Short mmCIF file of C-alpha atoms in Angstrom, two decimals:
data_model
loop_
_atom_site.label_atom_id
_atom_site.label_comp_id
_atom_site.label_asym_id
_atom_site.label_seq_id
_atom_site.Cartn_x
_atom_site.Cartn_y
_atom_site.Cartn_z
CA MET A 1 -7.15 35.87 -21.96
CA PRO A 2 -6.20 32.21 -21.35
CA GLY A 3 -6.62 30.87 -17.82
CA GLN A 4 -4.57 28.54 -15.69
CA ALA A 5 -4.34 24.94 -16.88
CA PHE A 6 -4.79 23.18 -13.55
CA GLY A 7 -6.11 23.93 -10.08
CA VAL A 8 -5.03 22.55 -6.70
CA ILE A 9 -7.10 22.84 -3.53
CA GLY A 10 -5.25 22.25 -0.26
CA LEU A 11 -1.81 23.64 0.41
CA GLU A 12 -0.39 21.34 3.05
CA VAL A 13 2.91 19.73 2.06
CA MET A 14 1.50 17.23 -0.46
CA GLY A 15 -0.72 19.84 -2.12
CA ARG A 16 2.07 22.42 -2.33
CA ASN A 17 4.55 19.96 -3.76
CA ILE A 18 2.27 18.48 -6.39
CA ALA A 19 1.26 22.00 -7.45
CA LEU A 20 4.94 22.86 -7.94
CA ASN A 21 5.45 19.61 -9.85
CA ILE A 22 2.59 20.47 -12.21
CA GLU A 23 3.85 24.03 -12.80
CA ARG A 24 7.43 22.88 -13.34
CA ASN A 25 6.21 20.55 -16.09
CA GLY A 26 4.67 23.37 -18.08
CA PHE A 27 1.12 23.70 -16.80
CA PRO A 28 0.17 27.04 -15.19
CA ILE A 29 -1.51 26.48 -11.84
CA ALA A 30 -4.18 28.10 -9.71
CA VAL A 31 -4.19 27.33 -5.99
CA PHE A 32 -6.67 27.65 -3.18
CA ASN A 33 -6.63 26.99 0.54
CA ARG A 34 -9.42 27.48 3.02
CA THR A 35 -7.05 29.64 5.08
CA PHE A 36 -6.08 32.39 2.64
CA SER A 37 -2.86 33.21 4.46
CA LYS A 38 -1.47 29.81 3.34
CA THR A 39 -2.25 30.69 -0.25
CA GLN A 40 -0.48 34.02 0.16
CA GLU A 41 2.54 32.38 1.79
CA PHE A 42 2.79 29.78 -0.98
CA LEU A 43 2.64 32.38 -3.74
CA ALA A 44 5.19 34.61 -2.00
CA ASP A 45 7.58 31.76 -1.17
CA GLU A 46 7.79 28.41 -3.07
CA ALA A 47 5.77 29.65 -6.05
CA LYS A 48 7.43 33.06 -6.34
CA GLY A 49 8.34 33.78 -9.94
CA LYS A 50 6.37 30.79 -11.22
CA ASN A 51 3.23 30.68 -13.31
CA ALA A 52 0.92 30.40 -10.32
CA LYS A 53 -2.15 32.36 -9.23
CA GLY A 54 -4.35 32.17 -6.17
CA ALA A 55 -7.63 33.47 -4.87
CA GLU A 56 -9.23 34.17 -1.52
CA LYS A 57 -12.72 33.08 -2.55
CA ILE A 58 -13.51 29.68 -4.02
CA GLU A 59 -15.59 31.20 -6.83
CA ASP A 60 -12.68 33.42 -7.85
CA PHE A 61 -10.34 30.42 -7.81
CA VAL A 62 -12.69 28.60 -10.21
CA LYS A 63 -12.73 31.62 -12.54
CA LEU A 64 -8.93 31.47 -12.87
CA LEU A 65 -9.11 28.12 -14.68
CA ASP A 66 -9.48 27.15 -18.33
CA ARG A 67 -12.49 25.02 -19.24
CA PRO A 68 -13.07 22.20 -18.82
CA ARG A 69 -11.61 22.87 -15.43
CA ARG A 70 -9.20 20.33 -13.95
CA ILE A 71 -9.14 20.64 -10.18
CA LEU A 72 -7.20 18.41 -7.79
CA MET A 73 -8.29 18.27 -4.14
CA MET A 74 -5.45 17.44 -1.74
CA VAL A 75 -7.45 17.57 1.49
CA LYS A 76 -8.11 15.11 4.29
CA ALA A 77 -10.22 12.09 3.44
CA GLY A 78 -13.74 11.88 4.80
CA PHE A 79 -15.62 14.94 6.03
CA ALA A 80 -13.13 17.49 4.65
CA THR A 81 -13.43 16.02 1.14
CA ASP A 82 -17.23 16.03 1.27
CA ALA A 83 -17.25 19.60 2.59
CA THR A 84 -14.92 20.79 -0.19
CA ILE A 85 -17.08 19.17 -2.86
CA LYS A 86 -20.21 20.78 -1.43
CA TRP A 87 -18.43 24.14 -1.27
CA ILE A 88 -17.10 24.22 -4.83
CA THR A 89 -19.89 22.46 -6.74
CA PRO A 90 -22.13 25.55 -7.20
CA PHE A 91 -19.33 27.26 -9.14
CA LEU A 92 -18.48 24.38 -11.48
CA GLU A 93 -20.08 23.54 -14.82
CA PRO A 94 -20.85 20.34 -16.75
CA GLY A 95 -17.69 18.74 -18.07
CA ASP A 96 -15.45 20.11 -15.31
CA ILE A 97 -13.26 17.43 -13.69
CA LEU A 98 -12.95 17.33 -9.90
CA ILE A 99 -10.18 15.01 -8.72
CA ASP A 100 -9.79 13.57 -5.22
CA GLY A 101 -6.08 12.96 -4.65
CA GLY A 102 -6.42 12.00 -0.99
CA ASN A 103 -6.49 8.59 0.67
CA SER A 104 -10.23 8.15 0.31
CA LEU A 105 -12.11 4.89 0.71
CA TYR A 106 -13.05 3.62 -2.74
CA THR A 107 -16.74 3.30 -1.82
CA ASP A 108 -16.77 6.99 -0.84
CA THR A 109 -15.33 7.81 -4.26
CA GLU A 110 -18.10 5.86 -5.97
CA ARG A 111 -20.75 7.56 -3.84
CA ARG A 112 -19.40 11.02 -4.67
CA ALA A 113 -19.25 10.26 -8.41
CA THR A 114 -22.88 9.09 -8.30
CA GLU A 115 -23.99 12.18 -6.38
CA LEU A 116 -22.28 14.53 -8.86
CA ALA A 117 -23.37 12.69 -12.01
CA PRO A 118 -26.67 14.64 -12.42
CA THR A 119 -24.70 17.93 -12.44
CA GLY A 120 -22.49 16.86 -15.34
CA ILE A 121 -19.40 17.37 -13.18
CA LYS A 122 -16.92 14.50 -13.61
CA PHE A 123 -15.66 13.19 -10.27
CA PHE A 124 -12.38 11.31 -10.44
CA GLY A 125 -10.59 9.33 -7.70
CA MET A 126 -6.80 9.28 -7.85
CA GLY A 127 -4.37 7.57 -5.51
CA VAL A 128 -1.02 9.35 -5.09
CA SER A 129 1.96 7.64 -3.47
CA GLY A 130 5.47 8.78 -2.81
CA GLY A 131 5.24 11.11 0.15
CA GLU A 132 6.44 14.71 0.08
CA GLU A 133 9.40 14.12 -2.23
CA GLY A 134 7.40 12.00 -4.63
CA ALA A 135 4.71 14.66 -4.91
CA LEU A 136 7.35 17.22 -5.84
CA TRP A 137 9.57 15.20 -8.17
CA GLY A 138 7.34 12.39 -9.41
CA PRO A 139 4.85 10.18 -7.56
CA SER A 140 3.22 6.92 -8.54
CA ILE A 141 -0.29 7.88 -9.62
CA MET A 142 -3.33 5.58 -9.55
CA PRO A 143 -6.28 7.26 -11.32
CA GLY A 144 -9.71 5.70 -11.77
CA GLY A 145 -13.16 6.76 -12.89
CA ASP A 146 -14.55 8.26 -16.07
CA ARG A 147 -12.34 7.17 -18.99
CA GLU A 148 -12.91 10.34 -20.99
CA SER A 149 -11.77 12.40 -18.02
CA TYR A 150 -8.61 10.31 -17.76
CA GLU A 151 -7.75 10.99 -21.40
CA HIS A 152 -8.15 14.71 -20.68
CA LEU A 153 -5.86 14.44 -17.65
CA LYS A 154 -3.31 12.05 -19.17
CA PRO A 155 -0.93 14.62 -20.72
CA ILE A 156 -0.43 16.24 -17.31
CA LEU A 157 -0.30 13.00 -15.32
CA ASP A 158 2.28 11.47 -17.67
CA LYS A 159 4.49 14.53 -17.21
CA ILE A 160 4.33 14.76 -13.41
CA ALA A 161 4.52 11.02 -12.61
CA ALA A 162 7.72 9.21 -11.63
CA LYS A 163 9.51 7.43 -14.45
CA ALA A 164 10.50 3.77 -14.14
CA PRO A 165 14.31 3.50 -14.12
CA SER A 166 14.38 0.51 -16.49
CA ASP A 167 12.44 1.99 -19.40
CA GLY A 168 11.43 5.57 -18.52
CA VAL A 169 7.71 4.73 -18.67
CA PRO A 170 5.57 7.07 -16.50
CA CYS A 171 4.32 5.40 -13.33
CA VAL A 172 0.69 6.17 -14.03
CA THR A 173 -2.04 4.27 -15.84
CA TYR A 174 -5.81 4.21 -16.04
CA CYS A 175 -6.67 1.87 -13.18
CA GLY A 176 -10.30 1.24 -14.03
CA GLU A 177 -13.84 2.43 -13.58
CA ARG A 178 -15.61 4.11 -10.66
CA GLY A 179 -13.55 3.75 -7.45
CA ALA A 180 -10.76 1.64 -8.98
CA GLY A 181 -8.03 4.25 -8.50
CA HIS A 182 -8.58 4.51 -4.77
CA PHE A 183 -9.01 0.72 -4.51
CA VAL A 184 -5.59 0.21 -6.12
CA LYS A 185 -4.08 2.81 -3.77
CA MET A 186 -5.70 1.03 -0.81
CA VAL A 187 -4.14 -2.30 -1.86
CA HIS A 188 -0.80 -0.51 -2.35
CA ASN A 189 -1.06 0.67 1.25
CA GLY A 190 -1.95 -2.83 2.46
CA ILE A 191 1.20 -4.18 0.81
CA GLU A 192 3.11 -1.30 2.37
CA TYR A 193 1.83 -2.28 5.85
CA GLY A 194 2.94 -5.87 5.28
CA ASP A 195 6.34 -4.86 3.93
CA MET A 196 7.07 -2.57 6.89
CA GLN A 197 6.07 -5.23 9.41
CA LEU A 198 8.29 -7.81 7.69
CA ILE A 199 11.28 -5.46 7.83
CA ALA A 200 10.55 -4.76 11.51
CA GLU A 201 10.52 -8.50 12.24
CA ALA A 202 13.84 -8.91 10.42
CA TYR A 203 15.27 -6.06 12.53
CA ASP A 204 13.97 -7.73 15.71
CA LEU A 205 15.72 -10.99 14.84
CA LEU A 206 18.99 -9.41 13.76
CA LYS A 207 19.18 -7.25 16.88
CA ASN A 208 17.92 -9.59 19.58
CA VAL A 209 19.08 -12.98 18.28
CA GLY A 210 21.90 -11.96 15.95
CA GLY A 211 23.21 -9.51 18.55
CA LEU A 212 23.97 -6.85 15.92
CA ASN A 213 24.41 -3.26 17.04
CA ASN A 214 22.87 -0.46 15.01
CA HIS A 215 26.05 0.26 13.08
CA GLN A 216 26.16 -3.39 12.02
CA LEU A 217 22.45 -3.32 11.21
CA ARG A 218 23.05 -0.37 8.92
CA GLU A 219 25.71 -2.33 7.07
CA VAL A 220 23.38 -5.31 6.68
CA PHE A 221 20.52 -3.21 5.29
CA ALA A 222 22.95 -1.39 2.99
CA GLU A 223 24.13 -4.75 1.62
CA TRP A 224 20.55 -5.95 1.22
CA ASN A 225 19.73 -2.78 -0.70
CA ARG A 226 22.30 -3.80 -3.29
CA SER A 227 20.64 -7.18 -3.72
CA GLU A 228 17.30 -8.61 -4.85
CA LEU A 229 15.79 -6.85 -1.80
CA GLN A 230 16.59 -3.39 -3.18
CA SER A 231 13.62 -1.16 -2.43
CA PHE A 232 12.60 2.21 -1.05
CA LEU A 233 11.70 0.75 2.36
CA ILE A 234 15.02 -1.11 2.72
CA ASP A 235 16.80 2.07 1.64
CA ILE A 236 15.15 4.25 4.27
CA THR A 237 15.69 1.53 6.90
CA GLU A 238 19.40 1.78 6.16
CA LYS A 239 19.17 5.55 6.66
CA VAL A 240 17.21 5.57 9.95
CA ILE A 241 18.63 2.51 11.73
CA ASN A 242 21.80 4.18 12.99
CA PHE A 243 20.82 7.84 12.73
CA GLY A 244 22.19 9.70 15.73
CA ASP A 245 19.84 11.04 18.38
CA PRO A 246 20.15 14.86 18.24
CA GLN A 247 19.04 15.00 21.89
CA ASP A 248 21.66 12.58 23.20
CA PRO A 249 23.03 14.29 26.34
CA THR A 250 26.25 12.27 26.42
CA ASP A 251 29.60 13.05 24.86
CA GLY A 252 30.93 10.95 22.01
CA PRO A 253 29.01 9.33 19.14
CA PRO A 254 25.26 9.84 19.67
CA ARG A 255 23.03 6.88 20.49
CA PRO A 256 20.75 5.67 17.68
CA LEU A 257 17.58 7.75 17.58
CA VAL A 258 15.45 4.76 16.53
CA GLU A 259 16.07 3.11 19.91
CA GLN A 260 14.60 6.15 21.69
CA ILE A 261 11.33 5.99 19.73
CA ARG A 262 8.32 4.60 21.57
CA ASP A 263 7.13 1.30 20.08
CA VAL A 264 3.54 2.39 19.49
CA VAL A 265 2.68 2.45 15.80
CA GLY A 266 0.07 4.76 14.31
CA MET A 267 -2.20 4.11 11.35
CA LYS A 268 -4.74 6.10 9.37
CA GLY A 269 -7.11 3.34 8.32
CA THR A 270 -6.06 2.24 4.84
CA GLY A 271 -4.58 -1.02 6.15
CA THR A 272 -7.82 -1.82 7.95
CA TRP A 273 -9.79 -1.02 4.79
CA THR A 274 -7.62 -3.51 2.89
CA ILE A 275 -8.37 -6.27 5.42
CA LYS A 276 -12.10 -5.54 5.19
CA ALA A 277 -11.92 -5.71 1.39
CA GLY A 278 -10.16 -9.07 1.65
CA LEU A 279 -12.98 -10.35 3.84
CA ASP A 280 -15.63 -8.99 1.47
CA LEU A 281 -13.94 -10.55 -1.57
CA LEU A 282 -13.06 -13.85 0.20
CA VAL A 283 -9.33 -13.34 -0.46
CA PRO A 284 -6.82 -14.44 2.23
CA ILE A 285 -4.28 -11.68 2.95
CA PRO A 286 -2.59 -12.91 6.17
CA THR A 287 0.64 -10.92 5.77
CA MET A 288 -1.26 -7.63 5.63
CA ALA A 289 -3.64 -8.76 8.39
CA ALA A 290 -0.67 -9.59 10.62
CA ALA A 291 0.75 -6.11 10.03
CA VAL A 292 -2.53 -4.46 11.06
CA ASP A 293 -2.81 -6.79 14.09
CA MET A 294 0.68 -5.84 15.24
CA ARG A 295 0.00 -2.12 14.94
CA GLU A 296 -3.07 -2.63 17.10
CA LEU A 297 -1.11 -4.77 19.55
CA SER A 298 1.60 -2.11 19.71
CA MET A 299 -1.03 0.32 20.99
CA LEU A 300 -1.56 -1.86 24.08
CA LYS A 301 1.70 -0.51 25.50
CA GLY A 302 0.59 -0.40 29.13
CA GLU A 303 -0.87 -3.89 29.02
CA ARG A 304 2.27 -5.26 27.35
CA GLU A 305 4.53 -3.69 29.96
CA ALA A 306 2.44 -5.25 32.75
CA ALA A 307 2.27 -8.62 30.98
CA SER A 308 6.05 -8.68 30.50
CA LYS A 309 6.42 -8.91 34.26
CA VAL A 310 4.08 -11.85 34.85
CA LEU A 311 3.84 -14.02 31.72
CA SER A 312 6.37 -16.79 31.24
CA GLY A 313 8.13 -17.84 28.07
CA PRO A 314 11.57 -17.95 26.48
CA SER A 315 13.60 -14.77 26.14
CA PRO A 316 15.72 -13.91 23.10
CA ALA A 317 19.22 -15.35 23.30
CA LYS A 318 22.13 -14.44 21.09
CA THR A 319 22.82 -17.11 18.51
CA THR A 320 25.91 -19.23 19.02
CA GLY A 321 25.90 -20.51 15.45
CA ASP A 322 27.24 -19.07 12.22
CA LEU A 323 26.22 -15.40 12.34
CA LYS A 324 26.68 -14.87 8.60
CA GLN A 325 24.42 -17.83 7.87
CA PHE A 326 21.83 -16.49 10.31
CA ILE A 327 21.82 -13.08 8.59
CA ASN A 328 21.41 -14.77 5.20
CA ASP A 329 18.54 -16.86 6.58
CA VAL A 330 16.75 -13.71 7.75
CA LYS A 331 17.31 -12.17 4.33
CA ASP A 332 15.85 -15.20 2.56
CA ALA A 333 12.87 -15.34 4.92
CA LEU A 334 12.24 -11.65 4.30
CA TYR A 335 12.40 -12.11 0.55
CA CYS A 336 9.98 -15.06 0.50
CA SER A 337 7.58 -13.26 2.82
CA LYS A 338 7.66 -10.14 0.62
CA ILE A 339 6.68 -12.30 -2.35
CA ALA A 340 3.75 -13.59 -0.28
CA SER A 341 2.67 -10.02 0.53
CA TYR A 342 2.71 -8.92 -3.11
CA ALA A 343 1.04 -12.18 -4.17
CA GLN A 344 -1.81 -11.45 -1.77
CA GLY A 345 -2.10 -7.88 -3.05
CA MET A 346 -2.32 -8.98 -6.68
CA ALA A 347 -4.84 -11.68 -5.76
CA LEU A 348 -7.00 -9.04 -4.08
CA LEU A 349 -6.85 -6.83 -7.17
CA ALA A 350 -7.77 -9.80 -9.38
CA ALA A 351 -10.76 -10.62 -7.18
CA ALA A 352 -11.99 -7.01 -7.28
CA ASN A 353 -11.68 -7.09 -11.06
CA LYS A 354 -14.17 -9.93 -11.44
CA THR A 355 -17.69 -9.15 -12.54
CA LYS A 356 -20.33 -8.48 -9.91
CA GLU A 357 -21.93 -11.82 -10.79
CA GLN A 358 -18.60 -13.47 -9.91
CA GLY A 359 -18.44 -11.62 -6.58
CA GLY A 360 -16.12 -8.80 -7.69
CA PHE A 361 -16.52 -5.09 -8.33
CA ASP A 362 -16.12 -5.17 -12.13
CA PHE A 363 -13.51 -2.40 -12.15
CA LYS A 364 -12.24 -3.38 -15.63
CA MET A 365 -8.61 -3.01 -14.58
CA ASN A 366 -5.73 -4.19 -16.74
CA LEU A 367 -3.88 -6.15 -14.05
CA PRO A 368 -0.43 -6.31 -15.73
CA ASP A 369 -0.35 -2.50 -15.78
CA LEU A 370 -0.73 -2.13 -12.01
CA PRO A 371 2.66 -3.42 -10.74
CA MET A 372 4.26 -1.38 -13.52
CA ILE A 373 3.14 1.90 -11.95
CA TRP A 374 4.65 0.92 -8.60
CA ARG A 375 8.17 0.56 -10.03
CA ALA A 376 9.11 4.15 -9.10
CA GLY A 377 7.80 7.06 -7.07
CA CYS A 378 5.81 5.10 -4.48
CA ILE A 379 6.50 3.67 -1.03
CA ILE A 380 6.47 0.01 -2.14
CA ARG A 381 8.77 0.50 -5.12
CA ALA A 382 11.21 -2.39 -5.29
CA VAL A 383 13.50 -3.92 -7.85
CA PHE A 384 11.48 -7.12 -8.00
CA LEU A 385 8.40 -5.24 -9.19
CA GLU A 386 10.03 -5.51 -12.63
CA GLU A 387 9.78 -9.30 -12.27
CA ILE A 388 6.20 -9.11 -10.99
CA THR A 389 5.32 -6.95 -13.99
CA GLN A 390 6.87 -9.49 -16.37
CA ALA A 391 5.07 -12.37 -14.64
CA PHE A 392 1.65 -10.79 -15.21
CA LYS A 393 2.51 -9.60 -18.72
CA LYS A 394 3.43 -13.18 -19.59
CA ASN A 395 0.26 -14.54 -17.99
CA PRO A 396 -2.40 -11.86 -17.27
CA SER A 397 -4.64 -14.51 -15.68
CA LEU A 398 -1.90 -15.80 -13.36
CA PRO A 399 -3.88 -16.95 -10.28
CA ASN A 400 -1.02 -16.45 -7.83
CA LEU A 401 2.48 -15.01 -8.01
CA PHE A 402 3.89 -18.18 -6.41
CA LEU A 403 2.90 -20.09 -9.57
CA ASP A 404 5.08 -18.01 -11.87
CA ASP A 405 8.11 -20.09 -12.87
CA LYS A 406 10.67 -17.51 -11.75
CA PHE A 407 9.08 -16.83 -8.36
CA LYS A 408 8.49 -20.55 -7.84
CA GLU A 409 12.24 -21.14 -8.27
CA MET A 410 13.14 -18.19 -6.01
CA VAL A 411 11.04 -19.57 -3.15
CA ALA A 412 12.24 -23.15 -3.68
CA ALA A 413 15.84 -21.97 -3.26
CA ARG A 414 15.07 -20.03 -0.06
CA GLN A 415 12.31 -21.83 1.78
CA ALA A 416 14.60 -23.93 4.02
CA ALA A 417 15.92 -20.66 5.48
CA TRP A 418 12.36 -19.33 5.76
CA ARG A 419 11.40 -22.32 7.88
CA ARG A 420 14.55 -22.09 10.04
CA ILE A 421 13.81 -18.46 10.86
CA ILE A 422 10.23 -19.20 11.98
CA LYS A 423 11.66 -21.83 14.36
CA VAL A 424 14.21 -19.31 15.67
CA GLY A 425 11.37 -16.96 16.51
CA VAL A 426 9.43 -19.68 18.37
CA ASP A 427 12.50 -20.85 20.30
CA ASN A 428 13.35 -17.29 21.36
CA GLY A 429 9.88 -16.09 22.24
CA ILE A 430 9.84 -13.56 19.38
CA GLY A 431 6.50 -13.21 17.66
CA LEU A 432 6.90 -13.23 13.88
CA PRO A 433 3.28 -12.93 12.74
CA ALA A 434 4.03 -11.59 9.25
CA PHE A 435 6.87 -14.06 8.57
CA SER A 436 4.92 -17.04 9.91
CA GLY A 437 1.62 -15.91 8.37
CA SER A 438 3.34 -15.64 5.00
CA LEU A 439 4.79 -19.13 5.30
CA ALA A 440 1.45 -20.56 6.44
CA TYR A 441 -0.17 -18.91 3.40
CA TYR A 442 2.41 -20.50 1.10
CA ASP A 443 2.17 -23.92 2.74
CA SER A 444 -1.63 -23.90 2.72
CA TYR A 445 -1.77 -22.72 -0.89
CA ARG A 446 0.49 -25.55 -2.07
CA ARG A 447 -1.49 -28.34 -0.34
CA ALA A 448 -4.09 -30.17 -2.42
CA ARG A 449 -6.06 -31.14 0.68
CA LEU A 450 -6.55 -29.07 3.84
CA PRO A 451 -8.34 -30.11 7.07
CA GLY A 452 -11.46 -28.19 6.08
CA ASN A 453 -13.28 -31.50 5.62
CA LEU A 454 -13.52 -31.77 9.41
CA ILE A 455 -14.90 -28.23 9.67
CA GLN A 456 -17.53 -29.04 7.05
CA ALA A 457 -18.55 -32.13 9.04
CA GLN A 458 -18.82 -30.03 12.21
CA ARG A 459 -20.91 -27.37 10.40
CA ASP A 460 -23.25 -30.00 9.06
CA PHE A 461 -23.60 -31.57 12.52
CA PHE A 462 -24.69 -28.42 14.35
CA GLY A 463 -26.29 -26.44 11.55
CA ALA A 464 -27.23 -28.80 8.71
CA HIS A 465 -25.04 -26.70 6.39
CA THR A 466 -24.45 -29.71 4.08
CA TYR A 467 -21.18 -30.83 2.49
CA GLU A 468 -19.84 -32.21 -0.78
CA ARG A 469 -18.42 -35.71 -1.08
CA THR A 470 -15.03 -36.05 -2.78
CA GLU A 471 -16.46 -38.32 -5.49
CA LYS A 472 -19.56 -36.13 -6.04
CA PRO A 473 -18.46 -32.47 -6.35
CA GLY A 474 -21.38 -30.11 -6.74
CA THR A 475 -23.79 -32.38 -4.91
CA PHE A 476 -24.60 -31.11 -1.44
CA ILE A 477 -25.49 -33.68 1.22
CA HIS A 478 -26.71 -33.55 4.81
CA THR A 479 -26.18 -36.32 7.35
CA GLU A 480 -28.08 -36.94 10.56
CA TRP A 481 -24.90 -37.33 12.59
CA SER A 482 -26.60 -37.78 15.95
CA ALA A 483 -28.41 -40.85 14.63
CA LYS A 484 -25.17 -42.78 14.26
#
């Protein structure tokens, strides 16, 4: 009697939805949850009438599956993942594929694959983006690890992944060896952090300098979502910015719920992991770093409230100039900064793809494929990912997105507005760390000579670290500065 084609462990929302997605696409599923009542509820409710089976004991769950078994873990990263692996391993056999679909750190994925290698069990790391709806109807999927295992999984992954609207191509590809899948997902999340912070800074400017109310803000974001800024995050911003507060005690139109939300931002660690990877790989990612910094700064709520009463500085003032021009300037600054964020993400992926001798991780990724799988299903999906995909298809060794002819022209046409907006922030006492960090990244990248020569002189003075002369690159010199 044939068994179930695919197993899912973990029946929280993401696990339930991806299980339903797999079954809907023609692959009978087996499910397991540590709390058996959740398995029973799932089978009696969402999975009722579907080709789904469950078990109370882990060994019985394993027996439900065809060999080689394909099992997806949708459990919390860290201890829960390690515990699940330890729990199920005694019941698996060589050739079985155990997939981690959580937000795991890529080094943990590599460790787990190494630990399981002697057993013959194939451990596979797979990033999944798209939230609850994406899991159900088609996420962006970022698998990495054993290539043979990927080929065995590919027919299912191609079916359940989101499809790009332009060409219908599934938003899934083999991302590379070892921990590459979770590394790509981590970079995706770093870009996501940067993108969200940039949109928040645009909102801050439009509200506190432009003087727009939330109804007007909704109209602006709706217009932007019909432009080159069209993206999932702009779309949901349009939806939440003027959503009525269901607990508004007053009569009449409800106040905007977003204005009743405390300005303390949570995070689960993937943004911080991205910054650490940038440091390890010597890749500047200031837009993402600014986003992480601001989440951390948001957590200092009590300190900020106290500081607001004693620290001096300008306060936001409503613009007296052309409001339409101001809104367009914010739009252009947002667009240029988003390019910077994606440029940094692609640069980080390129650095990780270098050989270990070159300082990378030797993931053997095909870089042009990676922006392709973000075109639909994921949180950072945006219309200009089509253009990023084309840029890297045209030049797979493109060192920076800013150097692509199309993006170079886009920034050239908008950078005057970008600079005006940074000045508006300074003049109004509004911190714009992601906007200004993005511009500083662009300006520093386009300069042939930076002031690092002075830093090298200082380092040589106090630590004899040596330096290179401009006319003798590759020759390292030390000067006895104190003797002069």
